Short mmCIF file of C-alpha atoms in Angstrom, two decimals:
data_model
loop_
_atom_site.label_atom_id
_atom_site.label_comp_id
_atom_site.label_asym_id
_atom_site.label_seq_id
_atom_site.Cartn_x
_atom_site.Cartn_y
_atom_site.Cartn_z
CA UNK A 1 244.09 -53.51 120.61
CA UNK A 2 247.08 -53.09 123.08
CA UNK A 3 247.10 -52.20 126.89
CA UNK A 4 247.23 -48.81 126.35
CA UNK A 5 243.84 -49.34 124.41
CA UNK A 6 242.01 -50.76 127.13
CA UNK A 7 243.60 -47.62 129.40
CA UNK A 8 242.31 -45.27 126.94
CA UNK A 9 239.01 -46.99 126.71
CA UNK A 10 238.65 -46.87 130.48
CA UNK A 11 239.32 -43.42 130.51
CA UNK A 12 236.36 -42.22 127.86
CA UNK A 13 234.40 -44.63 129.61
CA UNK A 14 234.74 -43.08 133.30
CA UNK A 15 235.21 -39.57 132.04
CA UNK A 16 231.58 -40.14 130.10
CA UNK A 17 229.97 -41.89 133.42
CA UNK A 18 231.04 -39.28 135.68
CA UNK A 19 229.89 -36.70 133.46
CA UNK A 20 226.67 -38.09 133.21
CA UNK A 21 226.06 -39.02 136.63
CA UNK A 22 226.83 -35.29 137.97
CA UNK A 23 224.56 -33.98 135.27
CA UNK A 24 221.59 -36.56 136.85
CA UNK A 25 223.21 -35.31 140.29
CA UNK A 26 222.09 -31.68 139.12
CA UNK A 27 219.05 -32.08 137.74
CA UNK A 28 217.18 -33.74 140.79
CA UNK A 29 219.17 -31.57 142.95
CA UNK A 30 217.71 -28.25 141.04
CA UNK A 31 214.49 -29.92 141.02
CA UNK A 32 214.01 -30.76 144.66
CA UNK A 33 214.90 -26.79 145.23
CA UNK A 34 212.88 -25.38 142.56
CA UNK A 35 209.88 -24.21 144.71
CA UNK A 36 211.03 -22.18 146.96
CA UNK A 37 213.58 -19.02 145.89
CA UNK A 38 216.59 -19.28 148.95
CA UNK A 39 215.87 -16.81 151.57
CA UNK A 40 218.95 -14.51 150.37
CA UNK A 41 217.10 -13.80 147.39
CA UNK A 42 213.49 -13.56 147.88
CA UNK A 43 213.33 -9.92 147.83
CA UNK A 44 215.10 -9.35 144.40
CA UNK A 45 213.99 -12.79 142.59
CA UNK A 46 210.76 -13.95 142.15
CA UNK A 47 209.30 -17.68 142.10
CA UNK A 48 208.69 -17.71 138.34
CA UNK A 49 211.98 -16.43 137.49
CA UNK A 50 214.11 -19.21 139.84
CA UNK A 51 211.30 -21.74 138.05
CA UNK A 52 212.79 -20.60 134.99
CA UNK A 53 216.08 -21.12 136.00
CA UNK A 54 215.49 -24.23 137.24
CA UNK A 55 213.93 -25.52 134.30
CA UNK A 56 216.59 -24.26 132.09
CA UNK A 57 219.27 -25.90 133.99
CA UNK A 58 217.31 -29.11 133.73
CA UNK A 59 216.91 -28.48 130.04
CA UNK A 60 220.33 -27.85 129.48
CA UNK A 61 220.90 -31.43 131.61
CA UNK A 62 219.40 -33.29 129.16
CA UNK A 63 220.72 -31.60 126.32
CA UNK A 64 224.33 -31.95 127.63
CA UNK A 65 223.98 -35.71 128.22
CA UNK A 66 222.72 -36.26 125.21
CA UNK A 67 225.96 -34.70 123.98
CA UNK A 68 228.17 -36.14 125.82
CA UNK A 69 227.03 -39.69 124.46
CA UNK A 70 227.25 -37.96 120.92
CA UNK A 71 230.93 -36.88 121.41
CA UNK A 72 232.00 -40.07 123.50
CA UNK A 73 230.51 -42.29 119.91
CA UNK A 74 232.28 -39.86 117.70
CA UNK A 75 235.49 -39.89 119.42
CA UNK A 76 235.49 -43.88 119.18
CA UNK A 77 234.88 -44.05 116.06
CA UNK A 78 237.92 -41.69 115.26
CA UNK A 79 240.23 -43.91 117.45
CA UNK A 80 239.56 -47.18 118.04
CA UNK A 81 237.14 -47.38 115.22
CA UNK A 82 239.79 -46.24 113.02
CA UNK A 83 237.95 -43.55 111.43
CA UNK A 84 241.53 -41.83 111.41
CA UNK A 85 243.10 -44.26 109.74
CA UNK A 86 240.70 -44.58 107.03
CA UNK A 87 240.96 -40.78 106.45
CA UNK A 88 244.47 -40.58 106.53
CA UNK A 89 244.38 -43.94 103.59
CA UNK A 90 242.51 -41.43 101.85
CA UNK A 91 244.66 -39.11 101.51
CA UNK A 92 248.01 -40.86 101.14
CA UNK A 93 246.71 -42.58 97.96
CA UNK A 94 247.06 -39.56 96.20
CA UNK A 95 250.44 -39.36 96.84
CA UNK A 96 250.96 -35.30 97.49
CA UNK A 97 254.06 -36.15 100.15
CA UNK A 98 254.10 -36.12 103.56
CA UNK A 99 253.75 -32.30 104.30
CA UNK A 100 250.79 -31.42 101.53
CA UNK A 101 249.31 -34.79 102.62
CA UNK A 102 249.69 -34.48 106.41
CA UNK A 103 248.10 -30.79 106.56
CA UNK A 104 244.69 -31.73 103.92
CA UNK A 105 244.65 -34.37 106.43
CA UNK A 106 244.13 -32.65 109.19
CA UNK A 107 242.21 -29.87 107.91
CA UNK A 108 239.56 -32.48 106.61
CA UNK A 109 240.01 -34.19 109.77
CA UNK A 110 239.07 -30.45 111.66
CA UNK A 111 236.23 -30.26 109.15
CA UNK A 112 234.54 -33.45 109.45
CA UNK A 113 234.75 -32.19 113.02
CA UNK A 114 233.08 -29.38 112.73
CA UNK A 115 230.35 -30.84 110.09
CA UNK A 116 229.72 -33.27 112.89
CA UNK A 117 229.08 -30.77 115.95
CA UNK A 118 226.63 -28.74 113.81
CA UNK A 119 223.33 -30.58 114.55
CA UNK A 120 223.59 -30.18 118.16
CA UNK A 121 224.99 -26.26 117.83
CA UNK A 122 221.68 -26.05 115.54
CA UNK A 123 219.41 -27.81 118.02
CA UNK A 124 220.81 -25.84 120.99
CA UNK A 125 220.32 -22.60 119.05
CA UNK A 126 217.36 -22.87 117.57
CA UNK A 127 215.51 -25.57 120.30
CA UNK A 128 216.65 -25.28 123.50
CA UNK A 129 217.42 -21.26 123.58
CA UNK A 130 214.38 -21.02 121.86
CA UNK A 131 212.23 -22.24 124.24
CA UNK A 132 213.65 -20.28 127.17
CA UNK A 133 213.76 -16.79 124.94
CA UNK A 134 217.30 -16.41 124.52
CA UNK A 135 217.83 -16.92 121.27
CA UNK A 136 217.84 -14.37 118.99
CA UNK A 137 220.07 -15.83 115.51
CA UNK A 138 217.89 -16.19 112.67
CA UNK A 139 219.23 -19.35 110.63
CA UNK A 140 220.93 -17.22 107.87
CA UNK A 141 223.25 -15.62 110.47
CA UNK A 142 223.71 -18.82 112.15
CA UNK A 143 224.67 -20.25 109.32
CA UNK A 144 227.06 -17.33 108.18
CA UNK A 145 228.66 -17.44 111.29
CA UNK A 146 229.30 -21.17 111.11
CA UNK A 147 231.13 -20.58 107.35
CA UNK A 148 233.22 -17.84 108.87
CA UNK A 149 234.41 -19.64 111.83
CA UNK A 150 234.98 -23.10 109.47
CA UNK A 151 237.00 -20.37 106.90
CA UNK A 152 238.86 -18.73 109.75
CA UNK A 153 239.96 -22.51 111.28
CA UNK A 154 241.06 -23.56 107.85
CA UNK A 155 243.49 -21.10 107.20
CA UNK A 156 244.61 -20.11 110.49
CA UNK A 157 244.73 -24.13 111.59
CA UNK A 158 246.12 -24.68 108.10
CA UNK A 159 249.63 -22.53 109.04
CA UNK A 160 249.68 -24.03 112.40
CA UNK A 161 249.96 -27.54 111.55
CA UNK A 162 252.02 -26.31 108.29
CA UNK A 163 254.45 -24.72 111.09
CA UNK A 164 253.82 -28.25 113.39
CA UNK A 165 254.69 -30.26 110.98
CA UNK A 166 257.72 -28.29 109.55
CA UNK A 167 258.99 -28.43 112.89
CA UNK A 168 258.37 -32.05 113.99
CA UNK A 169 260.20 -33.00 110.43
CA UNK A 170 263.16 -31.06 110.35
CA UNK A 171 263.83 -29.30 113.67
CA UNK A 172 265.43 -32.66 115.77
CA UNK A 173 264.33 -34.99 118.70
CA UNK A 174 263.53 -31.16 120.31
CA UNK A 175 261.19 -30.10 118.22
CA UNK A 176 258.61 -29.91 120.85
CA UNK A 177 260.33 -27.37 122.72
CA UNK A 178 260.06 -24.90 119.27
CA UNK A 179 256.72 -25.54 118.56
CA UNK A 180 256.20 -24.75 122.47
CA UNK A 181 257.70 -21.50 122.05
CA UNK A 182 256.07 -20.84 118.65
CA UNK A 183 252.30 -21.82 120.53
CA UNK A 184 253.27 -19.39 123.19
CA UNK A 185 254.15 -16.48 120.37
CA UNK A 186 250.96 -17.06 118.51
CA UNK A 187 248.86 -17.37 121.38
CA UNK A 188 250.33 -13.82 122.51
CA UNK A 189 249.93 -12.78 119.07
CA UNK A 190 245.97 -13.73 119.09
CA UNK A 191 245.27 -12.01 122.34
CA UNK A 192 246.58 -8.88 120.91
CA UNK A 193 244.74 -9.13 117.61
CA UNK A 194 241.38 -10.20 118.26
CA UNK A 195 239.65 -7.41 118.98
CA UNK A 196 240.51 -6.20 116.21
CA UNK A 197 240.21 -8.15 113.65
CA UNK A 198 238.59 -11.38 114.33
CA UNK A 199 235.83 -9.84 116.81
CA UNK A 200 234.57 -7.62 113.96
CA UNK A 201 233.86 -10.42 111.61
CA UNK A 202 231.09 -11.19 113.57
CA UNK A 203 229.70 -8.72 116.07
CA UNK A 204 229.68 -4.90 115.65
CA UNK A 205 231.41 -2.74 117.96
CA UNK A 206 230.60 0.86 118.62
CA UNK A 207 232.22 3.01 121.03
CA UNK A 208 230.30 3.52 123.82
CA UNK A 209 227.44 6.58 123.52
CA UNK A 210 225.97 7.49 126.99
CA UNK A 211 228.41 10.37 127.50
CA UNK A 212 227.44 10.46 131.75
CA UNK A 213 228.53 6.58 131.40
CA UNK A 214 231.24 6.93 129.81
CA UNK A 215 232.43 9.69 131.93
CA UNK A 216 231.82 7.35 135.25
CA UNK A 217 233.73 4.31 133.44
CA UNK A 218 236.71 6.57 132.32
CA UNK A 219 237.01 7.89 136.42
CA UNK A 220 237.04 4.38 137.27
CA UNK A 221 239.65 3.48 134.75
CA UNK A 222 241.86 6.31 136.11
CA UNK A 223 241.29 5.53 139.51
CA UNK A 224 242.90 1.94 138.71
CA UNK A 225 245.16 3.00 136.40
CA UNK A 226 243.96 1.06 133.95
CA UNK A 227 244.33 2.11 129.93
CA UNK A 228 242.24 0.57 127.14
CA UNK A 229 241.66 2.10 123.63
CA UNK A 230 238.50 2.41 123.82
CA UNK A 231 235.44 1.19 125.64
CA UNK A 232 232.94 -0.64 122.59
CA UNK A 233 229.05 -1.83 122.90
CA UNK A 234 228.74 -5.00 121.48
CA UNK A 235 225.64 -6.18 119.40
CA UNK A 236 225.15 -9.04 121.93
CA UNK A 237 221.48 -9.26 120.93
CA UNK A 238 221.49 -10.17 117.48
CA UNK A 239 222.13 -13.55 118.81
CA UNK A 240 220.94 -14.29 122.65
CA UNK A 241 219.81 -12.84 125.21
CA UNK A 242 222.19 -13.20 127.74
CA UNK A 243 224.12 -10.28 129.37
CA UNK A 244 227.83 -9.86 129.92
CA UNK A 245 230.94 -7.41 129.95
CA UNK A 246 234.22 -8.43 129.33
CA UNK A 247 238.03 -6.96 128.91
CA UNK A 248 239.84 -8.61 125.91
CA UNK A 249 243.37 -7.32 124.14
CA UNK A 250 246.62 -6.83 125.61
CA UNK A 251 249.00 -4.16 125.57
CA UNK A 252 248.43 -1.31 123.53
CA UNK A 253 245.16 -3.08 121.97
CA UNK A 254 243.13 -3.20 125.18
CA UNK A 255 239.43 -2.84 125.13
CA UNK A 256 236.39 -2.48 127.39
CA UNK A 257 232.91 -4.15 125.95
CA UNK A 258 229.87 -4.07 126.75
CA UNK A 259 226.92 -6.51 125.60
CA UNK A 260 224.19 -4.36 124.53
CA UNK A 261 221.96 -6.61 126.63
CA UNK A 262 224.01 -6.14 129.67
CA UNK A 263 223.16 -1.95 129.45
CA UNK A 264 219.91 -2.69 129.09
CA UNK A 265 219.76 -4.51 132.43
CA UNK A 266 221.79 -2.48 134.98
CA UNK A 267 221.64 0.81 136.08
CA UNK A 268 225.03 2.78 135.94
CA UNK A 269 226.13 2.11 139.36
CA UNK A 270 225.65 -1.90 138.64
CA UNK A 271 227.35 -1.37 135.67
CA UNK A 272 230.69 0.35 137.21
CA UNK A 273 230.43 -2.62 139.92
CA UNK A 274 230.79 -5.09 137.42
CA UNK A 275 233.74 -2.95 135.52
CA UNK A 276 235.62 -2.56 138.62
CA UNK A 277 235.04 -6.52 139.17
CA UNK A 278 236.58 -7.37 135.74
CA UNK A 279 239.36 -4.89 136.39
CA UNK A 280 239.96 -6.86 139.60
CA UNK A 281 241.27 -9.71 137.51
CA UNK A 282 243.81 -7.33 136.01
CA UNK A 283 244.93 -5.34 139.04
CA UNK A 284 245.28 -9.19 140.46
CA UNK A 285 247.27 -10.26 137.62
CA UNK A 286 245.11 -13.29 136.67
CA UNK A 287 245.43 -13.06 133.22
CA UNK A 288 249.43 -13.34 133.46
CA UNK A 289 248.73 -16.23 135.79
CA UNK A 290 246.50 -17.89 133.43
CA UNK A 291 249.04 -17.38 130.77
CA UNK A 292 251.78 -19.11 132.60
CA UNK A 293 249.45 -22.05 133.45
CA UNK A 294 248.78 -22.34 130.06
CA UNK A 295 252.62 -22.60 129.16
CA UNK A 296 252.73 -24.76 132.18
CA UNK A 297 250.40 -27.32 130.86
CA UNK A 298 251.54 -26.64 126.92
CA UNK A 299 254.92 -27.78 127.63
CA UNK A 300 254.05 -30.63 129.43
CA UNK A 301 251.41 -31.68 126.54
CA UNK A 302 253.57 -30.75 123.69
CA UNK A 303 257.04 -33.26 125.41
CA UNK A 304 254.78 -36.05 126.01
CA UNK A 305 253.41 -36.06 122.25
CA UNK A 306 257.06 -35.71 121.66
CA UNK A 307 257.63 -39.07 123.31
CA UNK A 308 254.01 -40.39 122.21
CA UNK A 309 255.11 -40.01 118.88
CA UNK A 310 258.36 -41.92 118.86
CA UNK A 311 256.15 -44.91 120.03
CA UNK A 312 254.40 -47.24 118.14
CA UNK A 313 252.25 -48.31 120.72
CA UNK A 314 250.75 -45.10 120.80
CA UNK A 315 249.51 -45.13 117.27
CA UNK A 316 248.49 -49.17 117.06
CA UNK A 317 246.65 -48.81 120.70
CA UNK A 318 244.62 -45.48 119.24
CA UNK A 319 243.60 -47.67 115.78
CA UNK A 320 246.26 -46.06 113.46
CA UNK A 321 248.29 -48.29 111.03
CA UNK A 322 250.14 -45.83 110.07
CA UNK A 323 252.54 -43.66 111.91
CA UNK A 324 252.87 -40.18 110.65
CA UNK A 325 253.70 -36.35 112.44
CA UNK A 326 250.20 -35.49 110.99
CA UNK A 327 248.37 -38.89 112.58
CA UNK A 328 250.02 -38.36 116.01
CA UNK A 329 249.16 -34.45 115.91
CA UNK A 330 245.54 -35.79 115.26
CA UNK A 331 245.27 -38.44 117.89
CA UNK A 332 247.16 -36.58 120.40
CA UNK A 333 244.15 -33.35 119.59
CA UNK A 334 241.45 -36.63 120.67
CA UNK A 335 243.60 -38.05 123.53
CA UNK A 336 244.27 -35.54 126.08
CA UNK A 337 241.31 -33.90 126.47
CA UNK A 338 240.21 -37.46 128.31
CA UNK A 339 243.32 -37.06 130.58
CA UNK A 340 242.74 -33.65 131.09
CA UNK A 341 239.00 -33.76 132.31
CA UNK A 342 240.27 -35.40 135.88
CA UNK A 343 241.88 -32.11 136.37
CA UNK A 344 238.49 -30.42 135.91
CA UNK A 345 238.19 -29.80 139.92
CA UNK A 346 241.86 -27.98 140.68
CA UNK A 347 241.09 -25.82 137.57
CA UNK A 348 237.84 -24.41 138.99
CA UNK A 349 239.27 -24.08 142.63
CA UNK A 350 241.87 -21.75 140.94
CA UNK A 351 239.30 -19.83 138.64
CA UNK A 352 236.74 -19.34 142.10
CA UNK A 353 239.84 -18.00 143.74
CA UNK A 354 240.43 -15.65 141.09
CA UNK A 355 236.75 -14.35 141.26
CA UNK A 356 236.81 -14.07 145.00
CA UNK A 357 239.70 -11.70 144.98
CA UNK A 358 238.31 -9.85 141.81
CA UNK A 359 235.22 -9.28 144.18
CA UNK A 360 237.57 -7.91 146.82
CA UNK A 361 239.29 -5.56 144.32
CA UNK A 362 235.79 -4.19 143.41
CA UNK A 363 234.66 -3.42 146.79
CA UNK A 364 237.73 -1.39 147.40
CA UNK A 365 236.97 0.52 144.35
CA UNK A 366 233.44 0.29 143.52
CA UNK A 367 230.30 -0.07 145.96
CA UNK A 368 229.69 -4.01 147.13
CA UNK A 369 226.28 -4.03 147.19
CA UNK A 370 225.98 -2.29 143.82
CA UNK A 371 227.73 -5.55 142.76
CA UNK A 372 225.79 -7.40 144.70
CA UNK A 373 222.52 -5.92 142.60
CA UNK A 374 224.32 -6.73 139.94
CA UNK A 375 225.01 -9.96 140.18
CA UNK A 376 221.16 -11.06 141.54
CA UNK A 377 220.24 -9.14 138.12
CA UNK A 378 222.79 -10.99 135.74
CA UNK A 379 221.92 -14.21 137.88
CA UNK A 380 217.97 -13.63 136.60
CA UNK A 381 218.55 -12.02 133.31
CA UNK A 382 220.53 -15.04 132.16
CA UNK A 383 218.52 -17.65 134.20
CA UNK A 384 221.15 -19.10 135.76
CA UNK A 385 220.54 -21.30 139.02
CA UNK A 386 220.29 -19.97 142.28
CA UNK A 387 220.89 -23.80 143.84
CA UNK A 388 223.29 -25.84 142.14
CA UNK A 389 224.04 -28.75 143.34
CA UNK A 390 227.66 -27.98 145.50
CA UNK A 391 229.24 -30.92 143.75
CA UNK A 392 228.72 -30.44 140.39
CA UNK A 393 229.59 -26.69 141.05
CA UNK A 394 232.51 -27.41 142.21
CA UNK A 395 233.51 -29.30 139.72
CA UNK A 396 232.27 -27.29 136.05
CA UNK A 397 231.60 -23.91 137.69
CA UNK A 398 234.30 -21.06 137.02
CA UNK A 399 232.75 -19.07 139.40
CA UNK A 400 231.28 -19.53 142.90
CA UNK A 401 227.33 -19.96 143.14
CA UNK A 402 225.83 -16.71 143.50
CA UNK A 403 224.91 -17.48 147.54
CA UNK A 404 228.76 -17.85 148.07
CA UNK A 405 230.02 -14.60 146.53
CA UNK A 406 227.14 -12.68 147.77
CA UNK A 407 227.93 -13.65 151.39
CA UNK A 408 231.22 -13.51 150.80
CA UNK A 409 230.88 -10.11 149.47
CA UNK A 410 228.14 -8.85 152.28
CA UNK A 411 230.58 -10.66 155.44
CA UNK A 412 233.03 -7.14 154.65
CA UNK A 413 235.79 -9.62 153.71
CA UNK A 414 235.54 -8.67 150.11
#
C-alpha cells in the first residue's frame, strides 16, 4: 500500500460512516414524528397512512445500511483486495492481446458486478416492497428483466470500452478529450433513442385513451408550446405500485408518459398540474443545464483518468500489478464515485432549485393548488415521508420535502 492507499481508504471509510450515520439520523428523526400527521396535512392524510410512511422510510433505513456495508466490502475487495488484479491475471493468461483481453475484462468485471447486486435487488423486490404493497413483479419477470438489462450492458458497454480503449491506445496523450466528445455524442444519441427502443423492451406503451384527457393535455401542450410525438401510458403496475409521470426523448423523439398507477390516482385537473410541472423543467431549460453539467463534470473525470493513468501510483495504491488502459478504465469506474459523494449536497441544492422554479412555471400555467392535491396524493400513494429529517434531505433529496414546496407554492411566490 502507498499514500494514496491510505487516502483512498479514508475516503470509503468516511463516505460509508457518514452515510450510515444520516441514515440512523433519519430513522429516529421519522420515528420521533411518526404520531402525529404535521398540521399542513391533517385534512388530506390520515394517521395510518403517515404511519406507513414512516415505517417504510425506517424500513428502507435499514435496508440501505445494510447495503451500504455490502457495497463498501465489495468495493475493497475489488481494490485493495485485489480482486481486480486477480481477474485481470485471468484473463491475460490466455493471451487474446491487449484489446480482446482488455474488453472480456471488463465486461466480466461489469458482470460479476451485476451477479453481485442481485441478492439485495431480489430482497428489496420481493421483501421489503412486499411488505409495504408495492411490489407487484412476479419472480419470472424479475428475472427476465435482470437478463435483458445484463444483455443490453454487455453489448452496449462492450462498444464503449471497445471505442475507450481504441482511443486511449492509438489516439495520443489527448485521447481523453475524444473519448469526451464521443461520451457526449452517445449520451445525446441515448436520450434520443430510448423511448424508443430500449423503453419497449421492458414496459408497454400505449398512447393515451381517455379522449377528454387527452384533449386537456394537448391544450396544455399548445399553450407552452411544447411538441412531443405522442403522449404513452405506461404499464407501471406490472411491477410497483408507485405513481409517476415523466417527459423523456429529445428533439423530434419527444414523449409524454404516464404510469398507469399515476391515472389511477389523480383526477384530471391533478394530472394537468403535474404535466405543466414537468413541462416547467423544459420551458426552464433544466435539461440543457443538466446536460452541460454533465459535460462539465465528464471532462474533468475523463483528464484526470488521463493523468491517473500515466501514473503508477495510481494502479499499485488501488491493488493492481499490472498497468493496463482496461485496469485503469476499471479502477477509475470504482474510484470516483467515493470522490464524488462529497459533492452530494451542491448537487441537490441545484436539483431543489430546479423543482422550485418548475413549480413556478406550473402555477402560471396550471392551477397551484391542483398541484398542491397532487402532490399530498403522490406523497401518500407512494408513502413517502411527510418529516424527513432536514439534514439528510438536504443532502439525498432531489426535491424539497413536501411542507417546503407546498408553502412555497401556497405563499403566491410560485
Amino acid at each position: 500500500m502507498n499514500e494514496f492507499s491510505w487516502i483512498f481508504l479514508a475516503a470509503v471509510l468516511l463516505m460509508t460512516a457518514v452515510e450510515i450515520w444520516l441514515s440512523f439520523r433519519q430513522g429516529r428523526y421519522v420515528a420521533a414524528h411518526r404520531d402525529e400527521v404535521p398540521t399542513a396535512f391533517k385534512d388530506q392524510i390520515s394517521l395510518s397512512a403517515h404511519q406507513k410512511a414512516a415505517d417504510y422510510t425506517v424500513a428502507k433505513g435499514k435496508f440501505k445500511r445494510s447495503e451500504t456495508l455490502y457495497s463498501m466490502v465489495i468495493l475493497l475487495l475489488w481494490t485493495l483486495g485485489g480482486g481486480l488484479a486477480v481477474l485481470y491475471g485471468a484473463w491475460s493468461q490466455l493471451e487474446m492481446g491487449p484489446m480482446l483481453g482488455g474488453i472480456l475484462f471488463f465486461l466480466s468485471f461489469l458482470l460479476i458486478g451485476s451477479l453481485l447486486e442481485l441478492p439485495y435487488s431480489y430482497y428489496k423486490t420481493f421483501i421489503l416492497e412486499d411488505k409495504f404493497g408495492f411490489n407487484r413483479q412476479t419472480p419470472g419477470l424479475f428475472f427476465s428483466d435482470f437478463i435483458k438489462q445484463t444483455v443490453l450492458m454487455l453489448v452496449v458497454g462492450g462498444l464503449l470500452i471497445w471505442v475507450a480503449l481504441w482511443m486511449m491506445n492509438s489516439a495520443g496523450d489527448y485521447w481523453w478529450l475524444y473519448l469526451w466528445a464521443a461520451w457526449m455524442g452517445f449520451a445525446v444519441f441515448m436520450m434520443w433513442a430510448y423511448p424508443a427502443f430500449i423503453a419497449p423492451l421492458f414496459n408497454k406503451f400505449t398512447p393515451l385513451e381517455d379522449e377528454q384527457l387527452q384533449q386537456r393535455v394537448e391544450n396544455l401542450l399548445s399553450r407552452c408550446g411544447f411538441k412531443s410525438q405522442g403522449i404513452f401510458v405506461m404499464d407501471g403496475s406490472r411491477r410497483s405500485g408507485h405513481g409517476n409521470a415523466y417527459f423523456t426523448g429529445m428533439g423530434n423523439n419527444k414523449r409524454i408518459v404516464f404510469f398507469d398507477t399515476l391515472l389511477n390516482t389523480l383526477n384530471e385537473d391533478q394530472i394537468e398540474a403535474v404535466l405543466a410541472h414537468e413541462l416547467g423543467h423544459f420551458s426552464r431549460k433544466h435539461v440543457v443545464k443538466n446536460m452541460f453539467v454533465m459535460a462539465g463534470l465528464s471532462l474533468l473525470g475523463l483528464a484526470l483518468l488521463g493523468w491517473a493513468s500515466g501514473q503508477t501510483w495510481f494502479f499499485e495504491g488501488l491493488g493492481a500489478n499490472t498497468e493496463s488502459n482496461a485496469m485503469a478504465l476499471a479502477l477509475f469506474m470504482l474510484v470516483i464515485p467515493v470522490f464524488l459523494f462529497f459533492l452530494h449536497p451542491l448537487m441537490t441544492a441545484l436539483s431543489r432549485k430546479y423543482e422550485y422554479e418548475a413549480d413556478d412555471y406550473a402555477a402560471s400555467v396550471a392551477n397551484a393548488d391542483d398541484l398542491i392535491a397532487a402532490l399530498v396524493a403522490l406523497y401518500k400513494e407512494n408513502a413517502s415521508t411527510l418529516t424527513p429529517d432536514p439534514l439528510v434531505s438536504a443532502v439525498y433529496d432531489s426535491h424539497p420535502p413536501a411542507a417546503l414546496r407546498i408553502a412555497h407554492l401556497q405563499s403566491g411566490t410560485a
